[in-house]
Amino acid sequence: MNTKFIFVTGGVVSSLGKGIISASVGKLLQARGYRVTIQKFDPYINIDPGTLNPYEHGECYVTADGMETDLDLGHYERFTGIHTTRGNSVTTGRIYKAVIDKERRGDYLGKTIQVVPHITDEIKHRMRRLDDTQQYDFIITEVGGTIGDIESAPFMEAIRQLRWELGRDAINLHLTYVPYLRAAGELKTKPTQHSVKEMQSMGIQPDILVLRTELHLEDGILQKVASFCNVDRDCVVQSEDLPSIYEVPVNMQRQGLDAAILRKMGMPVGETPALGPWRHFLTLQQELTKVVRVGLVGKYDLQDAYKSIRESLSIAGIYNRVKVKLEFVNSEEITEENVAEKLAGMDGVLVCPGFGQRGIEGKIVAAHYTRTHGIPTFGICLGMQMMVIEFARNVLGLSDANSREMNAETNHPVIDIMESQKNLAQMGGTMRLGAYACQLVQGSRVLQAYAGQAAGDAESPTVISERHRHRYEFNNDYRTQYEQNGMDCVGINPESDLVEIVEVKQHPWYIGTQFHPEYTTTVLNPHPLFLDFVKTISQ
Ligand code: GLN
């Protein structure tokens, strides 16, 4: 069979959840036995989202092969369990850079370089590139932004051309919004009609429409949208607000979205898959009664800034039969005087990743408080580094211990930059990124946690692989001192000998990871450390 392409676009307003719809479509097709991948094209000029402040686009997600990407790739992986790669995330900046580099090399032989055809050709090339591996039956391409944005226009032109070239092997799924006007007591389809008209003016006729709505849409409305927009009635579905994003695939399946896609592409529809484990997960989620509270100590008070951590905790909670209530605690406001009050009633604390000075002293104070009060604590990346600094200052007696990132002159850089990283002036693309191996130490809590997840044969994994995104490292010069005083280095990179995990044994749960375990949690495969952390706090 030829590879099939599904282009997902959005209209009317942003934040409708194109990523969730793309991930849901991926999930449903995968459940039918198809090999699926999902890629994201973002119309901004940044080369990648790595240098973006989380307030701009939420967290930066990292793929196993070390690409810093949009957070939607996290949804794709959590929903489908697929591993995305560098090829799954493309920005306008990267497209232009590729074209300009080619121009400088003289590859265009003196031609005038234009948006059409050179930029659009580069977009088309990258939209099809994952197909080179012949690994996929379906390639779902989500295009960021909203129809009508100036930035999106070259992407729309590329989609128009590809649809023309690929015929039935390519379709467009357009996600729009049906607002409810309270004063009139009516649901309005006009914005959707306009959005579809706008697409038609660009030469693209949507095949499938998904209508985002806060209230249930009666059949008459769907019928009206279908006939006004030249779309088959069975190709118009609604995506109502649901209590959990993980209910979206089931809701889409109930309305036959995957069947409509297959019909449109001339493929056999067959039986509807049962989605057993997925439904089991939803049932568990709906049955939760017990609540545990986790303090998220970080500096960004924004849902999306720690997206994968939030999802990892709540998924781990569901498997532990508890609802994890996440409470953001601004690390910039934590002081020794108020820490007890700020963390009062927390069953556990997660010290968040991050970059730069702001809020780090608050993280250190929090780590001190939770270590000395037996409160289960999970430190991730910068969070782990702050646990290490706190331990140096308060247990090892190195009162000016710090990370070289925060104080280049410190006498005790317990977190330091590696030799090979020194002298790098550029910010983008200079980090340790992507998956690295980590050897777990016998007798450690983390080994037990990972082993607890090992499948039936009980062969516990002593070497794991986890994703990184940082410049600074635990300084091995201090390793013996830490171990002699109760903070053990229990995860070690077998090639570089870098410390990847620390834990304090004399504590109910005090573990810091230099890597980001949150990137590899999926709905059907929750991460062992999150499971173990939540298990501890829910007992
Ligand atoms: N700023 C720290 C470093 O670069 C930690 C990064 C992070 O938390 N992702 O090492």
Coordinates of C-alpha atoms and ligand atoms in Angstrom, one line a residue:
M1 CA 0.0 0.0 0.0
N2 CA 1.1 3.6 -0.6
T3 CA 1.9 5.7 2.4
K4 CA -1.1 7.8 3.3
F5 CA -0.8 11.4 4.4
I6 CA -3.2 13.1 6.8
F7 CA -2.7 16.9 7.1
V8 CA -4.2 18.4 10.3
T9 CA -4.9 22.1 10.2
G10 CA -6.8 24.4 12.6
G11 CA -9.2 27.3 12.1
V12 CA -11.0 30.1 13.9
V13 CA -8.8 30.3 17.0
S14 CA -5.6 28.7 18.4
S15 CA -5.5 26.3 21.3
L16 CA -8.3 24.0 20.0
G17 CA -6.2 20.9 20.7
K18 CA -4.9 20.0 17.2
G19 CA -2.2 18.0 19.0
I20 CA -4.7 15.9 20.9
I21 CA -6.8 15.3 17.8
S22 CA -3.7 14.3 15.8
A23 CA -2.5 12.0 18.6
S24 CA -6.1 10.5 18.8
V25 CA -6.2 9.8 15.1
G26 CA -2.8 8.2 15.3
K27 CA -3.9 6.1 18.2
L28 CA -7.1 4.9 16.4
L29 CA -5.3 4.0 13.2
Q30 CA -2.6 2.2 15.2
A31 CA -5.3 0.2 17.0
R32 CA -6.3 -1.0 13.5
G33 CA -2.9 -2.4 13.0
Y34 CA -1.4 0.4 10.9
R35 CA 2.1 1.7 11.4
V36 CA 1.7 5.4 12.2
T37 CA 3.9 8.4 12.9
I38 CA 2.9 12.0 13.6
Q39 CA 4.9 15.1 12.8
K40 CA 4.6 18.7 13.7
F41 CA 5.3 21.7 11.4
D42 CA 5.5 25.0 13.3
P43 CA 5.3 28.3 11.4
Y44 CA 7.7 30.2 13.7
I45 CA 11.2 31.4 12.7
N46 CA 13.1 29.8 15.6
I47 CA 15.2 26.9 14.4
D48 CA 13.8 24.7 17.1
P49 CA 11.8 25.4 20.3
G50 CA 14.8 24.9 22.5
T51 CA 15.5 28.5 23.0
L52 CA 11.9 29.5 23.6
N53 CA 10.8 30.7 27.0
P54 CA 8.1 28.2 28.3
Y55 CA 5.7 31.2 28.6
E56 CA 5.7 31.3 24.8
H57 CA 4.9 27.7 23.8
G58 CA 5.0 25.7 27.0
E59 CA 7.5 23.0 27.7
C60 CA 10.2 21.9 25.3
Y61 CA 9.9 18.2 24.6
V62 CA 13.0 16.1 23.7
T63 CA 13.0 13.1 21.4
A64 CA 15.2 10.1 22.0
D65 CA 17.5 11.2 19.2
G66 CA 18.0 14.5 20.9
M67 CA 15.8 17.0 19.1
E68 CA 14.2 19.8 21.1
T69 CA 10.6 20.0 20.0
D70 CA 7.2 21.4 20.5
L71 CA 5.2 19.9 23.4
D72 CA 2.7 18.3 21.0
L73 CA 5.3 15.6 20.3
G74 CA 4.8 14.6 23.9
H75 CA 1.1 14.0 23.3
Y76 CA 1.9 12.0 20.2
E77 CA 4.2 9.7 22.2
R78 CA 2.0 9.5 25.3
F79 CA -1.0 8.5 23.2
T80 CA 0.6 6.1 20.8
G81 CA 3.8 4.9 22.4
I82 CA 5.7 5.7 19.1
H83 CA 9.2 7.2 19.3
T84 CA 9.3 10.5 17.4
T85 CA 12.6 11.6 15.9
R86 CA 14.3 14.8 14.6
G87 CA 12.4 14.4 11.4
N88 CA 9.1 14.7 13.3
S89 CA 9.5 18.4 14.2
V90 CA 10.1 21.1 11.7
T91 CA 9.9 24.9 12.0
T92 CA 9.8 27.6 9.4
G93 CA 13.2 28.7 10.7
R94 CA 14.6 25.3 9.8
I95 CA 13.1 25.3 6.4
Y96 CA 14.5 28.8 5.6
K97 CA 17.8 27.9 7.0
A98 CA 18.0 24.8 4.7
V99 CA 17.0 26.8 1.7
I100 CA 19.4 29.7 2.5
D101 CA 22.3 27.2 3.1
K102 CA 21.6 25.7 -0.3
E103 CA 21.5 29.1 -1.9
R104 CA 24.9 30.0 -0.3
R105 CA 26.4 26.7 -1.5
G106 CA 25.3 27.6 -5.0
D107 CA 23.0 24.6 -5.3
Y108 CA 20.3 26.6 -7.1
L109 CA 22.7 27.6 -9.9
G110 CA 21.9 31.3 -9.9
K111 CA 18.2 31.1 -9.8
T112 CA 16.1 33.6 -7.9
I113 CA 15.0 32.0 -4.7
Q114 CA 11.3 32.5 -3.8
V115 CA 8.7 31.3 -1.3
V116 CA 7.0 29.4 -4.2
P117 CA 8.6 27.1 -5.3
H118 CA 11.7 26.9 -3.2
I119 CA 10.3 27.3 0.3
T120 CA 7.2 25.2 -0.5
D121 CA 9.4 22.5 -2.1
E122 CA 11.5 22.3 1.0
I123 CA 8.3 22.0 3.1
K124 CA 7.0 19.3 0.8
H125 CA 10.3 17.5 0.9
R126 CA 10.2 17.5 4.7
M127 CA 6.5 16.5 4.9
R128 CA 7.4 13.4 2.9
R129 CA 10.8 12.7 4.4
L130 CA 9.7 10.2 7.0
D131 CA 8.3 8.2 4.2
D132 CA 11.9 7.5 2.9
T133 CA 12.3 4.9 5.7
Q134 CA 9.2 3.0 4.4
Q135 CA 8.2 2.4 7.9
Y136 CA 4.8 3.9 8.0
D137 CA 1.4 3.3 6.6
F138 CA 0.2 6.7 7.8
I139 CA 2.0 9.9 8.3
I140 CA 0.0 12.5 10.2
T141 CA 1.2 16.0 9.8
E142 CA 0.0 18.7 12.2
V143 CA 0.5 22.2 11.1
G144 CA 0.8 24.7 13.9
G145 CA -1.0 28.1 13.8
T146 CA -4.4 29.0 12.5
I147 CA -5.7 29.2 8.9
G148 CA -5.3 32.7 7.7
D149 CA -2.1 33.5 9.6
I150 CA 0.5 35.0 7.2
E151 CA 3.1 32.5 8.5
S152 CA 0.9 29.5 7.6
A153 CA 0.5 30.4 4.0
P154 CA 3.5 28.5 2.6
F155 CA 2.5 25.4 4.5
M156 CA -1.0 25.6 3.0
E157 CA 0.4 25.9 -0.5
A158 CA 2.6 22.9 0.2
I159 CA -0.4 20.9 1.4
R160 CA -2.4 22.0 -1.7
Q161 CA 0.3 20.8 -4.0
L162 CA 0.9 17.5 -2.1
R163 CA -2.8 16.7 -2.2
W164 CA -2.8 17.3 -5.9
E165 CA 0.2 15.1 -6.4
L166 CA -0.8 12.3 -4.0
G167 CA -4.5 12.1 -5.0
R168 CA -6.5 9.9 -2.7
D169 CA -3.4 9.1 -0.6
A170 CA -3.6 12.6 1.1
I171 CA -6.5 14.2 3.0
N172 CA -7.0 17.2 5.1
L173 CA -8.6 17.1 8.5
H174 CA -9.5 20.6 9.7
L175 CA -10.3 21.4 13.3
T176 CA -12.5 24.4 13.9
Y177 CA -14.5 25.9 16.7
V178 CA -18.3 26.3 17.2
P179 CA -18.8 29.0 19.8
Y180 CA -21.8 29.2 22.1
L181 CA -23.2 32.7 22.4
R182 CA -24.8 32.9 25.8
A183 CA -26.9 36.0 25.2
A184 CA -28.4 34.5 22.0
G185 CA -28.5 31.0 23.5
E186 CA -27.1 29.7 20.3
L187 CA -24.2 27.7 18.9
K188 CA -22.7 29.4 15.9
T189 CA -21.3 27.7 12.8
K190 CA -20.4 30.8 10.9
P191 CA -16.8 31.0 12.0
T192 CA -16.4 27.4 10.8
Q193 CA -17.9 28.3 7.4
H194 CA -15.5 31.2 7.1
S195 CA -12.6 29.2 8.0
V196 CA -13.4 26.5 5.5
K197 CA -14.0 29.3 2.8
E198 CA -10.6 30.6 3.6
M199 CA -9.1 27.2 3.0
Q200 CA -11.0 26.8 -0.2
S201 CA -9.6 30.1 -1.4
M202 CA -6.2 28.6 -0.9
G203 CA -7.2 25.6 -3.0
I204 CA -7.8 23.2 -0.2
Q205 CA -11.1 21.5 0.4
P206 CA -11.1 19.9 3.8
D207 CA -12.2 16.2 3.8
I208 CA -12.9 15.9 7.5
L209 CA -14.1 18.5 9.9
V210 CA -13.7 18.2 13.7
L211 CA -15.8 20.8 15.5
R212 CA -14.5 21.8 18.9
T213 CA -17.4 22.8 21.1
E214 CA -18.1 23.4 24.8
L215 CA -21.7 22.1 24.4
H216 CA -23.1 19.1 22.6
L217 CA -24.0 19.8 18.9
E218 CA -27.2 18.3 17.7
D219 CA -27.3 16.5 14.4
G220 CA -28.9 19.4 12.6
I221 CA -25.8 21.6 13.3
L222 CA -23.4 18.9 12.0
Q223 CA -25.7 18.5 8.9
K224 CA -25.7 22.2 8.3
V225 CA -21.9 22.4 8.5
A226 CA -21.5 19.4 6.2
S227 CA -23.7 20.9 3.5
F228 CA -22.3 24.5 3.8
C229 CA -18.7 23.3 3.7
N230 CA -18.9 20.6 1.0
V231 CA -18.0 17.8 3.4
D232 CA -19.8 14.5 3.8
R233 CA -22.0 14.3 6.8
D234 CA -20.2 11.3 8.2
C235 CA -17.0 13.3 7.9
V236 CA -18.1 15.9 10.4
V237 CA -17.5 15.0 14.0
Q238 CA -17.6 17.0 17.2
S239 CA -15.0 17.2 19.9
E240 CA -16.8 18.3 23.0
D241 CA -15.0 19.3 26.2
L242 CA -14.2 16.2 28.2
P243 CA -13.0 15.6 31.7
S244 CA -9.7 14.1 30.4
I245 CA -7.8 14.4 27.1
Y246 CA -7.4 10.6 27.1
E247 CA -11.1 10.2 26.5
V248 CA -10.8 12.0 23.1
P249 CA -9.7 8.9 21.1
V250 CA -12.7 6.9 22.4
N251 CA -15.0 9.8 21.7
M252 CA -13.6 10.1 18.1
Q253 CA -14.0 6.4 17.6
R254 CA -17.6 6.4 18.8
Q255 CA -18.4 9.0 16.1
G256 CA -16.5 6.9 13.4
L257 CA -13.7 9.4 12.7
D258 CA -11.2 6.7 11.9
A259 CA -13.7 4.8 9.7
A260 CA -14.4 8.1 7.9
I261 CA -10.7 8.6 7.2
L262 CA -10.3 5.1 5.9
R263 CA -13.3 5.5 3.6
K264 CA -12.1 8.8 2.3
M265 CA -8.8 7.2 1.4
G266 CA -10.4 4.3 -0.3
M267 CA -9.3 1.7 2.3
P268 CA -11.2 -1.1 3.8
V269 CA -12.9 -0.2 7.1
G270 CA -13.3 -3.5 8.9
E271 CA -14.1 -4.0 12.5
T272 CA -13.8 -1.3 15.1
P273 CA -10.9 -2.1 17.5
A274 CA -11.8 -2.6 21.1
L275 CA -9.1 -0.4 22.7
G276 CA -9.1 -2.7 25.7
P277 CA -6.1 -1.5 27.7
W278 CA -6.9 2.1 26.9
R279 CA -10.5 1.8 28.1
H280 CA -9.2 0.0 31.2
F281 CA -7.0 3.1 31.9
L282 CA -10.1 5.4 31.5
T283 CA -12.1 3.3 33.8
L284 CA -9.4 3.5 36.5
Q285 CA -9.3 7.2 35.9
Q286 CA -13.0 7.6 36.4
E287 CA -13.0 5.5 39.6
L288 CA -10.4 7.5 41.5
T289 CA -11.6 8.8 44.9
K290 CA -8.5 9.2 47.0
V291 CA -6.5 12.3 46.4
V292 CA -2.7 12.9 47.1
R293 CA -1.1 16.4 46.9
V294 CA 2.1 17.0 45.1
G295 CA 3.8 20.4 45.4
L296 CA 5.4 21.3 42.0
V297 CA 8.3 23.6 43.0
G298 CA 9.2 25.6 39.9
K299 CA 9.1 29.0 38.4
Y300 CA 6.5 28.8 35.7
D301 CA 2.9 29.1 36.9
L302 CA 1.5 27.9 33.6
Q303 CA -0.1 24.5 32.9
D304 CA 1.9 23.8 29.8
A305 CA 5.3 24.7 31.2
Y306 CA 5.8 21.3 32.9
K307 CA 3.3 19.4 30.7
S308 CA 5.1 16.1 30.6
I309 CA 5.7 16.1 34.3
R310 CA 2.1 16.9 35.1
E311 CA 0.9 14.1 32.7
S312 CA 3.5 11.6 34.1
L313 CA 2.3 12.3 37.7
S314 CA -1.3 12.0 36.9
I315 CA -0.9 8.9 34.8
A316 CA 1.2 7.3 37.6
G317 CA -1.5 8.3 40.0
I318 CA -4.2 6.5 38.0
Y319 CA -2.2 3.2 38.0
N320 CA -1.8 3.7 41.8
R321 CA -5.6 4.4 42.1
V322 CA -5.1 7.9 43.4
K323 CA -5.8 11.3 41.9
V324 CA -2.7 13.4 42.0
K325 CA -3.6 17.0 42.8
L326 CA -0.7 19.2 41.6
E327 CA -0.1 22.4 43.4
F328 CA 2.3 24.9 41.9
V329 CA 4.6 26.4 44.5
N330 CA 6.6 29.3 43.1
S331 CA 10.2 28.7 44.0
E332 CA 11.0 32.4 43.8
E333 CA 8.7 32.9 46.8
I334 CA 10.0 30.1 49.0
T335 CA 12.2 31.2 51.9
E336 CA 13.4 29.5 55.0
E337 CA 10.8 31.3 57.0
N338 CA 7.8 30.3 54.9
V339 CA 8.8 26.9 53.5
A340 CA 6.9 24.9 56.1
E341 CA 3.8 26.9 55.4
K342 CA 4.3 26.7 51.6
L343 CA 4.7 22.9 51.6
A344 CA 2.2 22.2 54.4
G345 CA 0.0 19.3 53.6
M346 CA 2.0 18.1 50.6
D347 CA 2.3 14.3 50.4
G348 CA 5.2 14.7 48.0
V349 CA 7.3 17.4 46.3
L350 CA 8.7 17.5 42.8
V351 CA 11.5 20.0 42.2
C352 CA 11.2 21.0 38.6
P353 CA 13.8 21.4 35.9
G354 CA 14.9 24.8 34.6
F355 CA 17.6 27.1 33.5
G356 CA 19.3 30.1 35.2
Q357 CA 19.4 31.8 38.6
R358 CA 15.8 32.7 39.1
G359 CA 14.1 30.8 41.9
I360 CA 17.0 28.4 42.6
E361 CA 17.5 29.4 46.2
G362 CA 13.8 28.6 46.8
K363 CA 14.4 25.1 45.3
I364 CA 17.4 24.6 47.6
V365 CA 15.3 25.6 50.6
A366 CA 12.5 23.3 49.6
A367 CA 14.9 20.4 49.0
H368 CA 16.4 21.0 52.5
Y369 CA 13.0 21.1 54.1
T370 CA 11.7 17.9 52.5
R371 CA 15.0 16.0 53.1
T372 CA 15.0 16.9 56.8
H373 CA 11.3 16.3 57.2
G374 CA 11.0 12.9 55.4
I375 CA 8.7 14.3 52.7
P376 CA 9.1 12.2 49.5
T377 CA 10.9 14.3 46.9
F378 CA 11.6 13.9 43.2
G379 CA 14.2 16.2 41.7
I380 CA 14.4 16.4 37.9
C381 CA 17.4 17.8 36.2
L382 CA 17.9 21.3 37.7
G383 CA 15.8 19.9 40.6
M384 CA 18.3 17.1 41.1
Q385 CA 21.2 19.6 40.9
M386 CA 19.6 21.7 43.6
M387 CA 19.2 18.5 45.8
V388 CA 22.9 17.9 45.3
I389 CA 23.8 21.5 46.2
E390 CA 21.6 21.5 49.3
F391 CA 23.3 18.3 50.4
A392 CA 26.8 19.8 49.9
R393 CA 25.9 23.0 51.8
N394 CA 24.1 21.4 54.7
V395 CA 25.6 17.9 55.1
L396 CA 29.1 18.1 53.6
G397 CA 29.7 21.5 55.1
L398 CA 30.6 23.2 51.8
S399 CA 28.6 26.4 52.5
D400 CA 29.3 28.0 49.2
A401 CA 28.7 24.9 47.0
N402 CA 26.9 25.8 43.8
S403 CA 26.5 25.0 40.2
R404 CA 28.9 26.6 37.8
E405 CA 25.8 27.8 35.9
M406 CA 24.8 30.0 38.8
N407 CA 28.2 31.0 40.2
A408 CA 31.2 30.6 37.9
E409 CA 33.5 31.5 40.8
T410 CA 32.3 29.1 43.4
N411 CA 35.0 27.2 45.4
H412 CA 32.8 24.1 45.3
P413 CA 31.3 23.6 41.9
V414 CA 29.5 20.4 42.9
I415 CA 27.6 20.8 39.6
D416 CA 30.0 21.7 36.9
I417 CA 30.3 22.0 33.1
M418 CA 32.1 19.2 31.4
E419 CA 35.5 20.0 29.8
S420 CA 34.1 19.4 26.3
Q421 CA 31.4 21.9 26.8
K422 CA 33.6 24.8 27.9
N423 CA 34.0 27.8 25.5
L424 CA 30.7 27.3 23.9
A425 CA 29.3 30.8 23.3
Q426 CA 26.1 29.8 21.6
M427 CA 22.9 28.9 23.5
G428 CA 21.0 26.8 20.9
G429 CA 22.2 23.2 20.3
T430 CA 25.0 23.0 22.9
M431 CA 23.4 20.7 25.4
R432 CA 23.5 17.0 26.2
L433 CA 20.4 16.1 24.5
G434 CA 18.5 12.9 23.9
A435 CA 18.8 9.3 25.2
Y436 CA 21.9 8.0 27.0
A437 CA 22.4 4.8 28.8
C438 CA 22.5 4.6 32.6
Q439 CA 23.7 1.7 34.7
L440 CA 21.7 1.2 37.9
V441 CA 23.5 0.3 41.0
Q442 CA 22.7 -2.9 42.9
G443 CA 20.8 -2.5 46.1
S444 CA 19.4 0.9 45.1
R445 CA 15.8 2.0 45.4
V446 CA 15.8 3.1 41.7
L447 CA 16.9 -0.4 40.6
Q448 CA 14.0 -1.8 42.6
A449 CA 11.6 0.7 41.0
Y450 CA 12.7 -0.1 37.5
A451 CA 12.7 -3.9 38.3
G452 CA 9.1 -3.6 39.7
Q453 CA 8.1 -2.7 36.1
A454 CA 10.1 -5.4 34.4
A455 CA 7.8 -7.9 32.5
G456 CA 7.1 -11.4 33.9
D457 CA 10.5 -12.9 33.4
A458 CA 11.7 -10.7 36.3
E459 CA 15.0 -10.1 34.5
S460 CA 15.5 -6.6 36.0
P461 CA 17.0 -4.0 33.7
T462 CA 20.2 -2.8 35.1
V463 CA 21.0 -0.6 32.2
I464 CA 18.2 1.8 31.3
S465 CA 18.1 4.6 28.7
E466 CA 16.7 8.0 29.5
R467 CA 16.5 11.4 27.8
H468 CA 18.6 14.4 28.7
R469 CA 18.5 18.1 28.2
H470 CA 21.1 20.0 30.2
R471 CA 24.7 21.4 30.1
Y472 CA 25.8 20.9 33.6
E473 CA 26.7 17.7 35.4
F474 CA 27.3 16.2 38.8
N475 CA 31.0 16.8 39.6
N476 CA 32.7 13.4 40.1
D477 CA 35.4 15.0 42.3
Y478 CA 32.9 15.1 45.1
R479 CA 31.4 11.6 44.6
T480 CA 33.1 9.8 47.5
Q481 CA 32.3 12.6 49.9
Y482 CA 28.6 12.4 48.9
E483 CA 28.5 8.6 49.2
Q484 CA 30.2 8.6 52.6
N485 CA 27.6 11.0 53.9
G486 CA 24.4 9.3 52.7
M487 CA 23.7 10.6 49.2
D488 CA 24.4 7.7 46.8
C489 CA 25.1 7.9 43.2
V490 CA 22.9 5.1 42.0
G491 CA 22.7 5.7 38.2
I492 CA 25.9 6.0 36.2
N493 CA 26.5 6.6 32.5
P494 CA 28.6 3.5 31.5
E495 CA 30.5 5.4 28.9
S496 CA 31.3 8.7 30.5
D497 CA 31.0 7.8 34.1
L498 CA 28.7 10.8 34.6
V499 CA 26.3 10.6 37.6
E500 CA 22.7 10.3 36.3
I501 CA 20.8 9.5 39.5
V502 CA 21.3 10.3 43.2
E503 CA 19.3 9.0 46.2
V504 CA 19.3 9.4 49.9
K505 CA 18.7 6.0 51.4
Q506 CA 17.8 7.2 54.9
H507 CA 14.7 8.8 53.6
P508 CA 11.3 7.5 52.5
W509 CA 11.9 8.7 48.9
Y510 CA 14.5 11.3 48.0
I511 CA 15.7 10.8 44.4
G512 CA 17.1 13.1 41.8
T513 CA 17.6 12.3 38.2
Q514 CA 19.9 14.3 35.8
F515 CA 17.7 13.0 33.0
H516 CA 14.0 13.7 32.3
P517 CA 11.9 10.6 33.0
E518 CA 8.8 12.6 32.1
Y519 CA 9.5 12.4 28.4
T520 CA 9.1 8.7 28.3
T521 CA 5.9 8.1 30.2
T522 CA 3.1 6.9 28.0
V523 CA -0.5 6.2 28.9
L524 CA 0.0 2.5 28.6
N525 CA 3.6 2.5 29.8
P526 CA 3.9 4.8 32.8
H527 CA 7.5 5.6 33.9
P528 CA 8.7 3.4 36.8
L529 CA 10.1 6.3 38.8
F530 CA 6.9 8.2 38.7
L531 CA 5.0 5.0 39.6
D532 CA 7.2 4.4 42.5
F533 CA 7.1 8.0 43.7
V534 CA 3.4 8.1 43.6
K535 CA 3.1 4.7 45.2
T536 CA 5.2 5.9 48.1
I537 CA 3.2 9.0 48.7
S538 CA -0.2 7.3 48.4
Q539 CA 0.6 4.6 51.0
Ligands
GLN1 N1 20.2 24.3 33.8 C1 20.6 23.0 34.1 C2 21.7 22.5 33.1 O1 21.8 23.0 32.0 C3 19.5 22.0 34.2 C4 18.7 21.9 32.9 C5 17.3 21.3 33.1 O2 16.8 21.3 34.2 N2 16.8 20.8 32.0 O3 22.4 21.6 33.4

